[in-house]
């Protein structure tokens, strides 16, 4: 079942598999892959204003605005995947590819951005706000220590 919890858990699995493959030397990013990751980070603004995510001390209406910023990740990742010729794949209930390559971290992070797009659609069409816990978990996945925001330190191939 594609719930926000399953999506986040499986996204972490795909992200972690990518990092492990890189650290073990089984996947060494090439110059294009390194530049794509740098471009993704440049195109997706930090969500937290410099504070560790989730920024629960912010007013709830401010945090709701972050749904749109989370959704921006989806568009950035679709562009990156098209530019590099990588196919984004569903992550929920599936294992990462073997061998792991650029499609796996992109697909894992895309799953969270796509969830943000769905949340933004519900908010705009139905005035339904995603649960605060769901937004907080997405924020924590994308920003802060040990998150996607720290892309470069996870890879030793620079």
CSV table of C-alpha atoms in Angstrom, one decimal:
chain,number,residue,atom,x,y,z
A,1,UNK,CA,0.0,0.0,0.0
A,2,UNK,CA,1.3,3.5,-1.0
A,3,UNK,CA,0.9,5.3,2.3
A,4,UNK,CA,3.1,8.3,3.3
A,5,UNK,CA,4.8,6.1,5.9
A,6,UNK,CA,5.6,3.3,3.3
A,7,UNK,CA,6.8,5.9,0.8
A,8,UNK,CA,9.2,7.5,3.3
A,9,UNK,CA,10.5,4.2,4.6
A,10,UNK,CA,11.1,2.8,1.1
A,11,UNK,CA,12.6,6.1,-0.1
A,12,UNK,CA,15.1,5.8,2.8
A,13,UNK,CA,15.9,2.3,1.7
A,14,UNK,CA,16.6,3.4,-1.9
A,15,UNK,CA,18.6,6.3,-0.7
A,16,UNK,CA,20.6,4.2,1.7
A,17,UNK,CA,21.3,1.5,-0.9
A,18,UNK,CA,22.8,4.2,-3.1
A,19,UNK,CA,25.0,5.6,-0.4
A,20,UNK,CA,26.2,2.1,0.5
A,21,UNK,CA,27.0,1.1,-3.1
A,22,UNK,CA,29.0,4.3,-3.5
A,23,UNK,CA,30.9,3.9,-0.2
A,24,UNK,CA,31.7,0.3,-1.1
A,25,UNK,CA,33.1,1.4,-4.4
A,26,UNK,CA,30.5,-0.5,-6.5
A,27,UNK,CA,29.0,2.7,-7.8
A,28,UNK,CA,31.3,5.6,-8.6
A,29,UNK,CA,29.5,8.6,-9.9
A,30,UNK,CA,30.8,10.1,-13.1
A,31,UNK,CA,31.1,13.8,-13.8
A,32,UNK,CA,27.6,14.1,-15.2
A,33,UNK,CA,26.1,12.4,-12.1
A,34,UNK,CA,28.0,14.6,-9.7
A,35,UNK,CA,26.9,17.7,-11.6
A,36,UNK,CA,23.3,16.6,-11.6
A,37,UNK,CA,23.3,16.2,-7.8
A,38,UNK,CA,24.9,19.6,-7.5
A,39,UNK,CA,22.2,21.1,-9.8
A,40,UNK,CA,19.4,19.4,-7.8
A,41,UNK,CA,20.7,21.0,-4.6
A,42,UNK,CA,21.0,24.4,-6.3
A,43,UNK,CA,17.4,24.1,-7.7
A,44,UNK,CA,15.7,23.0,-4.5
A,45,UNK,CA,15.8,25.6,-1.8
A,46,UNK,CA,16.5,24.6,1.8
A,47,UNK,CA,13.2,24.2,3.7
A,48,UNK,CA,14.3,25.0,7.1
A,49,UNK,CA,15.8,28.5,7.3
A,50,UNK,CA,19.0,27.1,8.8
A,51,UNK,CA,17.3,25.2,11.7
A,52,UNK,CA,17.3,21.4,11.9
A,53,UNK,CA,14.2,19.9,10.3
A,54,UNK,CA,11.5,19.5,11.2
A,55,UNK,CA,11.2,23.2,12.2
A,56,UNK,CA,8.3,22.6,14.6
A,57,UNK,CA,8.9,26.0,16.3
A,58,UNK,CA,7.6,27.7,13.1
A,59,UNK,CA,3.9,28.6,12.9
A,60,UNK,CA,1.9,25.9,11.3
A,61,UNK,CA,0.8,28.1,8.3
A,62,UNK,CA,4.5,28.7,7.5
A,63,UNK,CA,5.1,24.9,7.6
A,64,UNK,CA,2.1,24.3,5.3
A,65,UNK,CA,3.9,26.6,2.8
A,66,UNK,CA,6.7,24.2,2.8
A,67,UNK,CA,4.5,21.6,1.1
A,68,UNK,CA,5.0,23.6,-2.1
A,69,UNK,CA,8.8,23.6,-1.6
A,70,UNK,CA,8.8,19.9,-1.0
A,71,UNK,CA,6.8,19.5,-4.3
A,72,UNK,CA,9.5,21.5,-6.1
A,73,UNK,CA,11.8,18.6,-5.5
A,74,UNK,CA,9.6,16.4,-7.8
A,75,UNK,CA,9.9,18.8,-10.7
A,76,UNK,CA,13.6,19.2,-10.3
A,77,UNK,CA,14.1,15.4,-10.1
A,78,UNK,CA,12.0,14.8,-13.2
A,79,UNK,CA,14.1,17.3,-15.1
A,80,UNK,CA,17.4,15.7,-13.8
A,81,UNK,CA,16.2,12.2,-14.7
A,82,UNK,CA,15.3,13.3,-18.3
A,83,UNK,CA,18.5,15.2,-18.8
A,84,UNK,CA,20.6,12.2,-17.7
A,85,UNK,CA,18.5,9.5,-19.4
A,86,UNK,CA,17.6,7.8,-16.1
A,87,UNK,CA,14.2,6.3,-15.5
A,88,UNK,CA,12.5,7.2,-12.2
A,89,UNK,CA,10.9,4.1,-10.7
A,90,UNK,CA,8.2,3.6,-8.0
A,91,UNK,CA,9.9,2.7,-4.7
A,92,UNK,CA,7.0,1.6,-2.6
A,93,UNK,CA,7.1,-2.1,-2.0
A,94,UNK,CA,10.1,-2.6,-4.3
A,95,UNK,CA,13.8,-3.1,-3.8
A,96,UNK,CA,16.4,-0.9,-5.4
A,97,UNK,CA,18.1,-2.1,-8.5
A,98,UNK,CA,21.2,-4.2,-8.7
A,99,UNK,CA,23.6,-2.7,-9.4
A,100,UNK,CA,22.6,0.6,-7.9
A,101,UNK,CA,23.2,3.7,-10.0
A,102,UNK,CA,21.9,7.2,-10.4
A,103,UNK,CA,18.3,6.1,-10.9
A,104,UNK,CA,18.0,4.8,-7.3
A,105,UNK,CA,18.8,7.9,-5.4
A,106,UNK,CA,16.8,10.0,-7.8
A,107,UNK,CA,13.8,7.7,-7.5
A,108,UNK,CA,14.0,7.6,-3.7
A,109,UNK,CA,14.1,11.4,-3.4
A,110,UNK,CA,11.5,11.8,-6.1
A,111,UNK,CA,9.0,9.6,-4.1
A,112,UNK,CA,9.1,12.3,-1.4
A,113,UNK,CA,8.8,15.2,-3.8
A,114,UNK,CA,5.9,13.5,-5.5
A,115,UNK,CA,4.2,13.1,-2.1
A,116,UNK,CA,4.6,16.8,-1.7
A,117,UNK,CA,2.9,17.4,-5.1
A,118,UNK,CA,0.0,15.2,-4.0
A,119,UNK,CA,-0.3,17.1,-0.8
A,120,UNK,CA,-0.2,20.4,-2.6
A,121,UNK,CA,-3.0,19.2,-5.0
A,122,UNK,CA,-5.2,18.1,-2.0
A,123,UNK,CA,-4.5,21.4,-0.3
A,124,UNK,CA,-5.4,23.5,-3.4
A,125,UNK,CA,-8.4,21.5,-4.6
A,126,UNK,CA,-9.9,20.2,-1.4
A,127,UNK,CA,-8.4,22.5,1.3
A,128,UNK,CA,-7.2,19.3,3.0
A,129,UNK,CA,-3.9,19.8,4.8
A,130,UNK,CA,-1.6,16.8,5.1
A,131,UNK,CA,-1.0,15.7,8.7
A,132,UNK,CA,1.7,17.7,10.5
A,133,UNK,CA,3.6,14.5,11.2
A,134,UNK,CA,3.7,13.6,7.5
A,135,UNK,CA,5.1,17.0,6.5
A,136,UNK,CA,7.7,16.8,9.4
A,137,UNK,CA,8.9,13.5,8.2
A,138,UNK,CA,9.3,14.7,4.6
A,139,UNK,CA,11.2,17.8,5.9
A,140,UNK,CA,13.5,15.6,7.9
A,141,UNK,CA,14.2,13.4,4.9
A,142,UNK,CA,15.1,16.3,2.7
A,143,UNK,CA,16.9,18.6,5.1
A,144,UNK,CA,19.1,18.6,8.1
A,145,UNK,CA,21.9,16.3,9.4
A,146,UNK,CA,21.9,12.9,7.7
A,147,UNK,CA,19.4,13.9,5.0
A,148,UNK,CA,19.3,14.5,1.3
A,149,UNK,CA,20.5,18.0,1.9
A,150,UNK,CA,23.9,16.5,2.8
A,151,UNK,CA,24.2,14.8,-0.7
A,152,UNK,CA,27.9,15.3,-1.3
A,153,UNK,CA,29.4,14.1,2.1
A,154,UNK,CA,27.6,10.7,1.5
A,155,UNK,CA,29.7,10.0,-1.6
A,156,UNK,CA,33.5,9.5,-1.6
A,157,UNK,CA,33.9,9.7,-5.4
A,158,UNK,CA,34.6,13.4,-5.7
